[in-house]
Short mmCIF file of C-alpha atoms in Angstrom, two decimals:
data_model
loop_
_atom_site.label_atom_id
_atom_site.label_comp_id
_atom_site.label_asym_id
_atom_site.label_seq_id
_atom_site.Cartn_x
_atom_site.Cartn_y
_atom_site.Cartn_z
CA MET N 1 20.43 -11.04 10.99
CA ILE N 2 20.71 -7.90 9.94
CA ARG N 3 22.23 -4.73 11.73
CA ILE N 4 21.55 -0.69 10.39
CA ASP N 5 24.56 1.20 12.68
CA ASN N 6 25.26 4.57 12.29
CA VAL N 7 24.34 5.15 8.28
CA SER N 8 23.93 8.38 7.02
CA LYS N 9 22.38 8.35 3.61
CA GLN N 10 22.45 11.27 0.85
CA ASN N 11 19.80 11.26 -3.00
CA GLY N 12 21.24 14.73 -4.44
CA HIS N 13 20.27 17.00 -2.47
CA GLN N 14 18.11 15.06 -0.27
CA ILE N 15 19.10 13.91 3.68
CA LEU N 16 16.88 10.28 3.96
CA PHE N 17 19.57 9.28 6.79
CA ILE N 18 21.75 10.30 9.54
CA GLU N 19 23.83 7.94 11.95
CA ALA N 20 20.53 6.07 11.79
CA SER N 21 20.45 2.58 14.04
CA ALA N 22 18.02 -0.31 13.78
CA ALA N 23 18.27 -4.37 13.36
CA LEU N 24 15.89 -7.03 12.05
CA LEU N 25 16.00 -9.65 14.54
CA LYS N 26 15.52 -14.11 14.19
CA GLY N 27 11.71 -14.33 13.51
CA GLU N 28 10.70 -10.72 13.87
CA LYS N 29 7.92 -8.99 11.80
CA VAL N 30 8.61 -5.67 11.10
CA GLY N 31 6.38 -3.15 9.32
CA LEU N 32 8.48 -0.19 7.92
CA VAL N 33 6.58 3.55 8.01
CA GLY N 34 7.22 6.68 6.92
CA PRO N 35 6.40 8.71 5.07
CA ASN N 36 6.54 9.38 1.19
CA GLY N 37 10.00 9.71 -0.30
CA ALA N 38 11.16 9.65 3.18
CA GLY N 39 14.11 6.74 2.19
CA LYS N 40 11.85 3.27 2.90
CA THR N 41 12.60 1.42 -0.44
CA THR N 42 16.09 3.29 -0.47
CA LEU N 43 16.80 1.28 2.98
CA PHE N 44 15.95 -2.06 1.27
CA ARG N 45 18.14 -1.44 -1.39
CA MET N 46 21.30 -0.86 1.00
CA ILE N 47 19.75 -4.11 3.01
CA ALA N 48 19.95 -5.79 -0.30
CA GLY N 49 23.63 -4.55 -1.31
CA ARG N 50 22.02 -2.75 -4.17
CA GLU N 51 23.07 0.61 -2.63
CA PRO N 52 26.50 1.69 -0.54
CA PRO N 53 25.52 4.26 2.55
CA ASP N 54 27.45 7.65 2.80
CA GLU N 55 28.61 6.45 5.93
CA GLY N 56 27.91 4.01 8.40
CA GLN N 57 27.36 0.23 7.87
CA VAL N 58 24.99 -2.34 6.83
CA GLY N 59 25.27 -5.86 7.97
CA VAL N 60 23.91 -9.17 7.31
CA ASP N 61 24.84 -12.19 9.55
CA ARG N 62 26.97 -14.88 7.31
CA GLY N 63 24.83 -17.56 5.11
CA VAL N 64 21.68 -15.47 6.06
CA THR N 65 19.79 -15.67 3.48
CA VAL N 66 17.65 -12.26 1.98
CA GLY N 67 15.04 -12.07 -0.69
CA TYR N 68 13.81 -8.87 -2.15
CA PHE N 69 10.67 -7.77 -3.75
CA SER N 70 10.58 -4.98 -4.67
CA GLN N 71 7.60 -2.54 -7.57
CA ASP N 72 10.26 -2.63 -9.88
CA VAL N 73 10.16 -6.54 -11.56
CA GLY N 74 11.94 -5.78 -14.81
CA GLU N 75 11.49 -7.32 -17.62
CA MET N 76 9.14 -11.01 -18.12
CA SER N 77 8.23 -12.95 -21.05
CA GLY N 78 8.98 -16.29 -22.95
CA ARG N 79 8.90 -18.18 -20.07
CA SER N 80 5.07 -19.71 -18.56
CA ALA N 81 4.47 -18.23 -15.07
CA VAL N 82 5.28 -21.64 -13.12
CA THR N 83 8.46 -21.11 -14.38
CA GLU N 84 9.19 -18.02 -14.31
CA ALA N 85 8.14 -18.13 -10.58
CA MET N 86 10.63 -21.72 -9.75
CA ASP N 87 13.60 -19.20 -11.19
CA GLY N 88 14.07 -17.64 -8.10
CA ALA N 89 13.39 -20.50 -5.42
CA GLY N 90 16.79 -20.45 -4.14
CA PRO N 91 19.85 -22.87 -4.78
CA VAL N 92 16.69 -25.94 -5.74
CA SER N 93 16.59 -23.42 -8.75
CA ALA N 94 20.61 -23.40 -10.18
CA VAL N 95 20.32 -26.68 -9.63
CA LEU N 96 16.94 -27.13 -12.04
CA ALA N 97 18.83 -24.96 -14.35
CA GLU N 98 22.01 -27.64 -14.11
CA MET N 99 19.49 -30.55 -15.15
CA ARG N 100 18.24 -28.70 -17.75
CA GLU N 101 21.01 -27.87 -20.00
CA LEU N 102 22.26 -31.55 -19.25
CA GLU N 103 18.91 -32.45 -20.51
CA ALA N 104 19.96 -31.00 -23.50
CA ALA N 105 23.55 -31.70 -23.84
CA MET N 106 22.29 -35.83 -23.34
CA ALA N 107 19.72 -35.32 -26.25
CA ASP N 108 22.98 -33.08 -28.62
CA PRO N 109 23.93 -35.63 -31.29
CA GLY N 110 27.34 -33.39 -31.02
CA ARG N 111 28.21 -34.36 -27.55
CA ALA N 112 28.01 -37.80 -27.74
CA ASP N 113 31.75 -38.01 -26.94
CA ASP N 114 30.86 -36.80 -23.71
CA MET N 115 28.10 -38.57 -23.22
CA ASP N 116 29.30 -40.93 -19.86
CA ALA N 117 30.77 -37.51 -18.00
CA ILE N 118 27.43 -35.51 -18.63
CA ILE N 119 25.19 -38.25 -17.59
CA GLU N 120 27.05 -39.25 -13.90
CA ARG N 121 26.70 -35.12 -13.48
CA TYR N 122 22.84 -35.24 -14.15
CA GLY N 123 22.86 -38.47 -11.68
CA GLU N 124 24.90 -36.23 -9.24
CA ALA N 125 23.03 -33.29 -9.88
CA GLN N 126 19.73 -35.39 -9.50
CA GLY N 127 20.46 -36.53 -6.06
CA ARG N 128 20.52 -33.01 -4.64
CA PHE N 129 17.27 -32.03 -6.75
CA GLU N 130 16.09 -35.02 -4.59
CA GLU N 131 17.98 -34.18 -1.62
CA MET N 132 16.46 -30.92 -1.54
CA ASP N 133 12.66 -31.54 -2.14
CA GLY N 134 12.74 -30.21 -6.14
CA TYR N 135 10.69 -32.54 -6.94
CA ALA N 136 7.75 -30.78 -5.21
CA LEU N 137 8.72 -27.71 -6.80
CA ASP N 138 6.32 -27.36 -9.11
CA ALA N 139 3.30 -28.36 -6.77
CA ARG N 140 4.44 -25.71 -4.34
CA ALA N 141 5.15 -23.14 -6.74
CA ARG N 142 1.47 -23.78 -8.67
CA GLU N 143 0.35 -23.91 -4.95
CA VAL N 144 1.34 -20.44 -4.12
CA LEU N 145 0.54 -18.57 -7.52
CA ALA N 146 -2.78 -20.75 -6.57
CA GLY N 147 -2.98 -18.66 -3.61
CA LEU N 148 -2.54 -15.47 -5.55
CA ASN N 149 -5.46 -16.62 -7.62
CA PHE N 150 -3.82 -17.63 -10.84
CA THR N 151 -5.69 -20.12 -12.24
CA GLN N 152 -4.24 -23.27 -14.04
CA GLU N 153 -4.08 -21.11 -17.61
CA MET N 154 -2.69 -18.29 -16.51
CA MET N 155 -0.24 -20.29 -15.24
CA ASP N 156 0.94 -22.74 -17.53
CA GLY N 157 0.94 -18.81 -20.59
CA ASP N 158 3.74 -17.39 -20.86
CA VAL N 159 3.74 -14.27 -18.25
CA GLY N 160 4.94 -11.57 -21.47
CA ALA N 161 1.63 -11.62 -22.01
CA LEU N 162 0.55 -10.73 -18.55
CA SER N 163 -0.38 -6.90 -17.48
CA GLY N 164 1.67 -5.12 -14.95
CA GLY N 165 -0.17 -6.29 -12.16
CA TRP N 166 -0.02 -10.20 -13.07
CA LYS N 167 3.74 -9.65 -13.39
CA MET N 168 3.98 -8.01 -10.30
CA ARG N 169 2.69 -11.10 -8.93
CA VAL N 170 4.73 -13.33 -10.09
CA ALA N 171 7.47 -11.57 -8.65
CA LEU N 172 6.34 -12.05 -4.61
CA ALA N 173 5.62 -15.40 -6.12
CA ARG N 174 9.50 -16.05 -7.17
CA ILE N 175 9.89 -14.39 -3.05
CA LEU N 176 7.73 -16.20 -1.19
CA LEU N 177 8.75 -20.14 -3.18
CA GLN N 178 12.24 -19.34 -2.23
CA ARG N 179 11.03 -18.46 2.18
CA PRO N 180 14.73 -16.70 2.27
CA ASP N 181 15.78 -16.69 5.98
CA ALA N 182 14.80 -12.24 5.57
CA MET N 183 12.72 -11.00 3.40
CA LEU N 184 12.24 -7.82 2.39
CA LEU N 185 8.92 -6.93 1.36
CA ASP N 186 8.55 -3.20 -0.34
CA GLU N 187 4.12 -3.19 -1.10
CA PRO N 188 3.77 -6.61 -1.44
CA SER N 189 -0.17 -5.31 -1.02
CA ASN N 190 -0.26 -3.68 -4.42
CA HIS N 191 -2.48 -4.68 -7.32
CA LEU N 192 -3.94 -7.74 -4.57
CA ASP N 193 -7.70 -8.35 -4.64
CA LEU N 194 -9.22 -9.37 -0.91
CA GLU N 195 -8.42 -13.35 -1.71
CA SER N 196 -5.08 -13.03 -2.25
CA LEU N 197 -4.28 -10.60 0.32
CA ILE N 198 -5.73 -12.49 2.97
CA TRP N 199 -4.31 -15.37 1.38
CA LEU N 200 -0.70 -13.85 1.14
CA GLU N 201 -1.44 -12.99 5.44
CA GLN N 202 -1.71 -16.18 6.17
CA PHE N 203 1.25 -17.38 4.79
CA LEU N 204 3.62 -14.53 6.11
CA GLN N 205 1.44 -15.15 9.49
CA GLY N 206 3.40 -19.23 9.58
CA TYR N 207 6.71 -17.74 7.28
CA GLU N 208 8.92 -18.73 10.69
CA GLY N 209 11.93 -16.04 8.81
CA ALA N 210 12.70 -12.48 9.79
CA LEU N 211 10.72 -10.12 7.73
CA LEU N 212 11.13 -6.80 7.53
CA MET N 213 7.81 -4.70 4.84
CA THR N 214 5.45 -1.76 4.11
CA SER N 215 1.75 -1.73 2.54
CA HIS N 216 -0.42 1.33 2.94
CA ASP N 217 -3.09 -1.75 3.89
CA ARG N 218 -3.56 -1.02 7.81
CA GLU N 219 -5.42 -3.67 8.03
CA PHE N 220 -2.66 -6.19 6.72
CA MET N 221 -0.18 -4.76 8.63
CA ASN N 222 -1.11 -4.97 12.06
CA ARG N 223 -2.21 -8.54 11.35
CA ILE N 224 1.11 -9.94 10.84
CA VAL N 225 4.25 -7.01 11.99
CA ASN N 226 5.16 -7.59 15.86
CA LYS N 227 7.39 -4.66 16.20
CA ILE N 228 7.75 -0.96 13.62
CA VAL N 229 11.20 0.85 12.66
CA GLU N 230 10.02 4.52 11.27
CA ILE N 231 12.38 6.79 9.47
CA ASP N 232 11.20 10.51 10.26
CA GLY N 233 13.20 13.39 9.99
CA GLY N 234 16.63 11.20 8.54
CA SER N 235 16.43 8.83 12.17
CA LEU N 236 14.87 4.94 12.76
CA THR N 237 13.29 5.08 15.66
CA THR N 238 11.82 1.62 16.61
CA TYR N 239 8.47 0.54 18.67
CA SER N 240 7.60 -2.48 20.15
CA GLY N 241 3.86 -3.62 18.84
CA ASP N 242 1.21 -3.88 15.78
CA TYR N 243 0.86 -0.78 13.28
CA GLU N 244 -2.14 0.37 16.41
CA PHE N 245 -0.04 0.02 18.98
CA TYR N 246 3.38 1.97 17.43
CA GLU N 247 0.26 4.79 15.78
CA GLN N 248 -0.67 5.33 19.83
CA GLN N 249 2.73 5.28 21.14
CA ARG N 250 3.61 8.17 18.56
CA ALA N 251 0.49 10.25 19.49
CA LEU N 252 1.90 9.83 23.13
CA ALA N 253 5.35 10.20 22.74
CA GLU N 254 4.34 13.41 20.88
CA LYS N 255 2.11 14.92 23.37
CA GLN N 256 4.94 13.90 26.04
CA GLN N 257 7.05 16.43 24.09
CA GLN N 258 5.07 18.99 23.16
CA ALA N 259 4.39 19.40 27.14
CA GLN N 260 8.36 19.14 28.15
CA PHE N 261 9.03 21.85 24.73
CA GLU N 262 6.72 23.67 26.56
CA ARG N 263 7.39 23.37 29.90
CA GLN N 264 11.07 24.16 29.01
CA GLN N 265 9.93 27.93 26.88
CA ALA N 266 8.21 29.06 28.87
CA MET N 267 11.04 28.59 32.10
CA LEU N 268 13.69 30.04 29.05
CA ALA N 269 11.43 33.01 28.57
CA LYS N 270 11.71 34.10 32.35
CA GLU N 271 15.35 33.27 32.26
CA ILE N 272 15.80 35.66 28.88
CA ALA N 273 12.85 38.31 30.89
CA PHE N 274 15.44 38.16 34.13
CA ILE N 275 18.48 38.84 31.84
CA GLU N 276 16.91 41.59 30.20
CA ARG N 277 15.82 43.19 32.87
CA PHE N 278 18.87 43.01 34.78
CA LYS N 279 22.08 42.77 32.71
CA ALA N 280 22.59 47.42 32.75
CA ARG N 281 22.30 46.60 36.45
CA ALA N 282 25.93 46.34 38.17
CA SER N 283 24.14 44.95 41.50
CA HIS N 284 22.93 41.65 39.62
CA ALA N 285 26.19 41.29 36.98
CA ALA N 286 27.31 38.29 39.00
CA GLN N 287 24.03 36.48 38.76
CA VAL N 288 22.45 37.47 34.93
CA GLN N 289 26.11 36.15 34.49
CA SER N 290 25.59 32.72 36.12
CA ARG N 291 22.02 32.72 33.99
CA VAL N 292 23.67 33.22 30.94
CA LYS N 293 25.67 30.33 31.84
CA LYS N 294 23.04 27.84 32.37
CA LEU N 295 21.39 29.25 29.19
CA ASP N 296 24.69 28.03 27.02
CA LYS N 297 25.17 24.69 29.03
CA ILE N 298 20.62 23.39 28.72
CA ASP N 299 19.64 20.84 26.05
CA ARG N 300 17.28 21.96 23.76
CA VAL N 301 14.27 20.26 23.44
CA ASP N 302 12.82 20.37 19.88
CA PRO N 303 8.89 20.82 19.29
CA PRO N 304 7.76 16.89 18.13
CA ARG N 305 9.03 17.17 14.25
CA ARG N 306 4.29 17.56 12.95
CA ARG N 307 3.60 15.37 10.15
CA GLN N 308 0.99 16.49 7.53
CA THR N 309 -2.05 15.91 7.85
CA VAL N 310 -5.23 17.26 5.29
CA SER N 311 -8.68 17.31 5.95
CA PHE N 312 -11.09 17.54 3.13
CA ASP N 313 -14.75 19.57 4.00
CA PHE N 314 -17.28 18.00 1.57
CA PRO N 315 -19.64 21.17 0.31
CA PRO N 316 -23.45 19.63 0.92
CA ALA N 317 -24.38 18.11 -1.89
CA PRO N 318 -27.82 18.29 -3.17
CA ARG N 319 -30.65 15.74 -2.30
CA SER N 320 -31.05 12.92 -4.39
CA GLY N 321 -34.35 11.69 -4.77
CA ASP N 322 -34.81 8.01 -2.57
CA ASP N 323 -34.42 5.71 -5.63
CA VAL N 324 -31.14 6.08 -6.82
CA ALA N 325 -30.56 3.60 -9.09
CA SER N 326 -31.94 0.59 -10.56
CA LEU N 327 -31.09 -2.21 -12.48
CA LYS N 328 -34.24 -4.43 -13.58
CA ASP N 329 -33.86 -8.69 -15.52
CA VAL N 330 -29.63 -6.93 -16.58
CA ARG N 331 -28.31 -9.29 -18.89
CA LYS N 332 -24.62 -8.95 -19.81
CA SER N 333 -21.83 -10.79 -21.10
CA TYR N 334 -18.23 -10.73 -22.73
CA GLY N 335 -18.74 -13.09 -25.73
CA ALA N 336 -19.13 -16.97 -24.66
CA HIS N 337 -19.06 -15.23 -20.79
CA VAL N 338 -22.01 -14.64 -19.44
CA ILE N 339 -21.47 -12.36 -16.60
CA TYR N 340 -25.44 -11.51 -15.48
CA ASP N 341 -28.37 -12.85 -16.17
CA GLY N 342 -31.60 -11.56 -15.14
CA LEU N 343 -29.70 -9.20 -12.44
CA GLU N 344 -32.38 -7.37 -10.21
CA PHE N 345 -30.71 -4.53 -7.73
CA GLY N 346 -31.37 -1.42 -6.45
CA VAL N 347 -29.22 1.68 -4.55
CA ARG N 348 -31.49 4.27 -2.04
CA ARG N 349 -31.13 7.33 -0.67
CA ASN N 350 -28.52 6.94 2.27
CA GLU N 351 -27.37 3.15 1.33
CA ARG N 352 -23.82 2.77 1.25
CA TRP N 353 -22.72 -0.77 -1.10
CA CYS N 354 -20.28 -2.06 -0.89
CA VAL N 355 -19.43 -4.75 -3.73
CA LEU N 356 -17.62 -7.77 -3.18
CA GLY N 357 -16.86 -11.40 -5.29
CA VAL N 358 -13.63 -13.23 -6.96
CA ASN N 359 -11.82 -12.46 -9.61
CA GLY N 360 -14.54 -12.32 -13.19
CA ALA N 361 -17.38 -11.64 -10.89
CA GLY N 362 -18.14 -8.89 -12.31
CA LYS N 363 -17.63 -6.10 -9.86
CA SER N 364 -16.32 -3.82 -11.83
CA THR N 365 -18.50 -4.73 -15.21
CA LEU N 366 -21.73 -3.92 -12.38
CA LEU N 367 -20.23 -0.36 -11.28
CA LYS N 368 -19.38 0.23 -15.68
CA LEU N 369 -23.09 -0.54 -16.01
CA VAL N 370 -24.31 1.50 -13.13
CA ALA N 371 -22.61 4.94 -14.45
CA GLY N 372 -23.29 4.20 -17.86
CA ALA N 373 -19.77 3.06 -18.43
CA THR N 374 -21.58 0.03 -20.55
CA GLN N 375 -24.59 -0.97 -21.98
CA PRO N 376 -26.73 -4.21 -20.83
CA ASP N 377 -27.34 -6.93 -23.43
CA ALA N 378 -30.75 -6.83 -21.69
CA GLY N 379 -32.89 -5.44 -19.07
CA THR N 380 -32.60 -1.42 -17.71
CA VAL N 381 -30.59 0.11 -16.06
CA ALA N 382 -31.80 3.95 -14.32
CA VAL N 383 -30.50 6.50 -12.25
CA GLY N 384 -32.97 8.47 -10.18
CA GLY N 385 -34.29 11.76 -10.50
CA SER N 386 -31.80 14.48 -9.05
CA VAL N 387 -28.58 11.90 -8.70
CA LYS N 388 -26.08 13.99 -9.67
CA MET N 389 -23.35 10.87 -10.21
CA GLY N 390 -19.18 10.83 -9.20
CA TYR N 391 -17.08 8.68 -10.25
CA PHE N 392 -13.86 6.34 -10.20
CA ALA N 393 -12.17 3.76 -11.90
CA GLN N 394 -9.08 2.95 -12.78
CA HIS N 395 -9.54 4.45 -16.41
CA SER N 396 -10.28 7.66 -14.59
CA MET N 397 -6.02 8.32 -14.16
CA GLU N 398 -5.53 7.78 -17.85
CA LEU N 399 -7.98 10.44 -19.05
CA LEU N 400 -5.79 13.66 -17.65
CA ASP N 401 -4.42 15.46 -20.45
CA GLY N 402 -0.76 14.43 -19.41
CA GLU N 403 0.86 18.40 -20.94
CA ARG N 404 -0.83 20.09 -17.97
CA THR N 405 -0.36 20.96 -14.41
CA VAL N 406 -2.26 19.54 -11.37
CA PHE N 407 -3.30 23.05 -10.80
CA GLN N 408 -4.59 24.16 -14.65
CA SER N 409 -6.20 21.22 -14.54
CA LEU N 410 -8.30 22.01 -11.84
CA GLU N 411 -8.66 25.15 -12.88
CA ASP N 412 -10.34 23.50 -16.42
CA SER N 413 -12.60 21.15 -14.13
CA PHE N 414 -13.76 24.79 -12.20
CA PRO N 415 -13.14 27.89 -14.69
CA GLN N 416 -15.46 29.87 -11.50
CA ALA N 417 -13.98 28.81 -8.67
CA GLY N 418 -11.11 31.46 -7.31
CA GLN N 419 -7.32 30.75 -6.96
CA GLY N 420 -7.59 30.57 -3.04
CA SER N 421 -9.91 28.07 -2.83
CA LEU N 422 -8.53 25.49 -5.59
CA ARG N 423 -5.39 25.74 -4.01
CA THR N 424 -7.08 24.69 -0.80
CA LEU N 425 -8.39 21.78 -2.63
CA ALA N 426 -4.82 20.66 -4.34
CA GLY N 427 -3.87 21.05 -0.31
CA CYS N 428 -6.40 19.12 1.26
CA PHE N 429 -5.57 16.76 -1.46
CA GLY N 430 -1.74 16.72 -0.68
CA PHE N 431 -0.73 18.77 -3.01
CA SER N 432 1.08 21.75 -1.49
CA GLY N 433 3.79 24.75 -2.78
CA ASP N 434 5.74 23.81 -5.86
CA ASP N 435 3.64 20.23 -6.20
CA VAL N 436 0.67 21.69 -7.94
CA ASP N 437 2.58 22.47 -11.09
CA LYS N 438 3.71 19.64 -11.40
CA LYS N 439 2.45 18.14 -15.32
CA CYS N 440 -0.03 15.66 -15.12
CA ARG N 441 2.47 13.10 -17.23
CA VAL N 442 5.14 12.83 -14.51
CA LEU N 443 2.68 12.20 -11.24
CA SER N 444 2.95 9.05 -9.37
CA GLY N 445 -0.15 6.72 -9.79
CA GLY N 446 -1.13 7.86 -6.05
CA GLU N 447 -1.07 11.97 -7.07
CA LYS N 448 -3.17 10.93 -10.30
CA ALA N 449 -5.72 9.30 -8.27
CA ARG N 450 -6.33 11.86 -5.63
CA LEU N 451 -5.95 14.49 -8.13
CA VAL N 452 -9.44 12.82 -9.89
CA MET N 453 -10.68 12.24 -6.55
CA ALA N 454 -10.32 16.23 -5.55
CA LYS N 455 -11.65 16.76 -9.54
CA MET N 456 -14.55 14.92 -8.61
CA LEU N 457 -15.36 15.43 -4.98
CA TYR N 458 -15.15 19.14 -5.57
CA ASP N 459 -19.05 20.01 -6.70
CA PRO N 460 -20.29 17.54 -4.91
CA PRO N 461 -22.26 14.29 -6.06
CA ASN N 462 -25.06 12.62 -4.49
CA PHE N 463 -23.65 8.67 -5.73
CA LEU N 464 -20.66 8.21 -5.45
CA VAL N 465 -19.35 5.07 -7.64
CA LEU N 466 -16.11 4.06 -6.70
CA ASP N 467 -14.31 1.35 -8.21
CA GLU N 468 -10.96 0.92 -6.20
CA PRO N 469 -10.47 4.28 -4.46
CA THR N 470 -7.60 3.18 -2.50
CA ASN N 471 -5.00 1.46 -4.95
CA HIS N 472 -1.92 3.55 -4.66
CA LEU N 473 -3.04 5.53 -1.82
CA ASP N 474 -1.01 5.98 0.89
CA MET N 475 -2.06 5.56 4.67
CA ALA N 476 -2.36 9.29 5.37
CA THR N 477 -4.32 9.68 2.56
CA LYS N 478 -6.78 6.90 1.89
CA GLU N 479 -7.34 8.08 6.31
CA MET N 480 -8.18 11.37 4.62
CA LEU N 481 -10.63 9.77 2.33
CA VAL N 482 -12.30 7.57 5.54
CA ALA N 483 -12.45 10.35 7.79
CA ALA N 484 -14.21 12.69 4.42
CA LEU N 485 -17.06 9.94 3.33
CA ALA N 486 -17.95 8.89 6.13
CA GLN N 487 -19.23 12.87 6.81
CA PHE N 488 -20.59 12.40 2.83
CA GLU N 489 -24.06 12.76 2.90
CA GLY N 490 -25.15 10.86 -0.16
CA ALA N 491 -25.35 6.76 -1.45
CA MET N 492 -22.57 4.94 -2.22
CA LEU N 493 -21.23 2.07 -4.44
CA PHE N 494 -18.21 0.62 -3.95
CA VAL N 495 -15.06 -1.86 -4.85
CA SER N 496 -11.95 -1.93 -2.48
CA HIS N 497 -9.95 -4.65 -1.26
CA ASP N 498 -8.99 -2.17 1.50
CA ARG N 499 -11.08 -4.52 4.64
CA HIS N 500 -10.23 -0.95 6.40
CA PHE N 501 -11.80 1.13 4.19
CA LEU N 502 -14.86 -1.23 3.74
CA ALA N 503 -15.47 -2.05 7.11
CA ALA N 504 -15.69 2.19 8.25
CA LEU N 505 -17.95 3.02 4.93
CA SER N 506 -20.67 0.27 4.32
CA ASN N 507 -23.65 0.38 5.45
CA ARG N 508 -24.37 -2.95 2.90
CA VAL N 509 -23.54 -5.92 1.08
CA LEU N 510 -23.30 -7.25 -2.26
CA GLU N 511 -21.98 -10.70 -2.25
CA LEU N 512 -21.54 -12.12 -6.08
CA THR N 513 -20.89 -15.93 -6.57
CA PRO N 514 -20.71 -18.28 -8.80
CA GLU N 515 -24.55 -19.92 -6.97
CA GLY N 516 -25.76 -16.41 -7.34
CA VAL N 517 -26.22 -12.85 -6.30
CA HIS N 518 -26.90 -12.33 -2.02
CA LYS N 519 -27.20 -8.80 -0.38
CA TYR N 520 -26.59 -8.49 3.36
CA GLY N 521 -27.73 -5.51 5.24
CA GLY N 522 -25.42 -4.24 8.13
CA GLY N 523 -21.91 -3.04 6.45
CA TYR N 524 -18.82 -5.11 6.14
CA SER N 525 -18.23 -6.10 9.67
CA GLU N 526 -21.73 -7.38 9.72
CA TYR N 527 -21.14 -9.46 6.73
CA VAL N 528 -17.90 -11.02 8.31
CA ALA N 529 -19.11 -11.65 11.51
CA ARG N 530 -21.93 -13.30 10.15
CA THR N 531 -20.70 -15.37 7.49
CA GLY N 532 -16.86 -16.00 8.84
CA HIS N 533 -15.81 -15.35 6.21
CA GLU N 534 -13.46 -11.70 4.92
CA ALA N 535 -14.03 -12.64 1.19
CA PRO N 536 -16.65 -15.34 -0.79
CA GLY N 537 -14.73 -18.63 -1.62
CA LEU N 538 -12.20 -17.48 1.46
CA HIS N 539 -12.98 -18.81 5.00
CA CYS N 540 -11.60 -18.09 8.14
#
């Protein structure tokens, strides 16, 4: 369906692709992977016809419809979310737009002389609309938006009033509703809560077209794709299987290439030593010449390209008392909306609570109450003795001083720390070389999250309160964070929509539902096994 043949592409001084080739076949679900800046979005744009390759060809079979979802959703306002979603539903939405124009024309007294022709055209358009099952479009649009967690009020309200994250969901709904022959989805799992993520996962599993997607959520990727295309060093390499299988295959291929490289290096060293030893002796001239020619003809094996991996070791945190935080008879409401009434909850030393609940259940509110970022209307919130809290919230990233560089920002927080120590810290969180001199205002969402996380973890707290810490983080940084937090010896209270993160780090689950608050011993995996569902209100 889609072929990439010997494509080369350069952005400014950066070479993204060198004679790269790959294919997307009918019915395949392919995960596109590679480090940040490797060219994943550029590849999507070339397939979608928004950017040409410098050399080579990107071919889409005749008649194949392609839907492209990107993080850049553009402006949306003045229409309802449901109308905006329906507008992208392919040919049927064009017929609907034509019918609306004709309806306006029929209501215009100035067009009375053309009325017979207008009515005839309207009848034809209506016939086409019925054939395309257009009258079910509104219901289908509402079904998709509901799956992405829109309420009826949000569906019918002005899309312009929605936040950027919700507009992103409208753009995603538009592509899903279109059901094209091939879908290109660039980070569709960003900005989704756990319930929406699981709904999208099931939708894509049932989608019969070809799919090419990127995602920083390994669990999401694992459950959908049956092939991986990796961008690395300008080339495209295809692996059969899901993301986990790709990781194993890649590690195996690296190991084999390293062994091959080492064998060849040993052989070359031996040959070069012989040449050096005997090159001055006339009696060995023929042998030396023969070996020089042999070396010239050898295809050199390159060492495997090492992915830059980062790791962060927690300095030991001071020990807290047994009672880390306690909420007693807490009431909290926003206007008429009551979030908590009589909430009783406590965190003890070494407990790692993950908080689950649908949108609006009060997950972030609970974390704010514990962190002291908001006060209860009634009841008490107390933090135990010797507790040193680290609080990560989405607004933490907005508090960075835009005019300070990454390194200056770290220095401001830790004036006593040595330069070497802070550079090591920056490197652990993905800021190497000149990256430390970037001003905070030019950092991406992921870079800001990493910087805030670095500042929070350097002077170790013994109680971590984390609200969606993995938003904006790429897979490598997430893996580093999971590995680091697995070694953390304090208590944790966190919200995340990343199931790998939830399963790896929790040993308690707090479930917030309309019926009340439920507590589960054991982590997220045990919760799923016990309840039969992966999120409150969504059954497997």
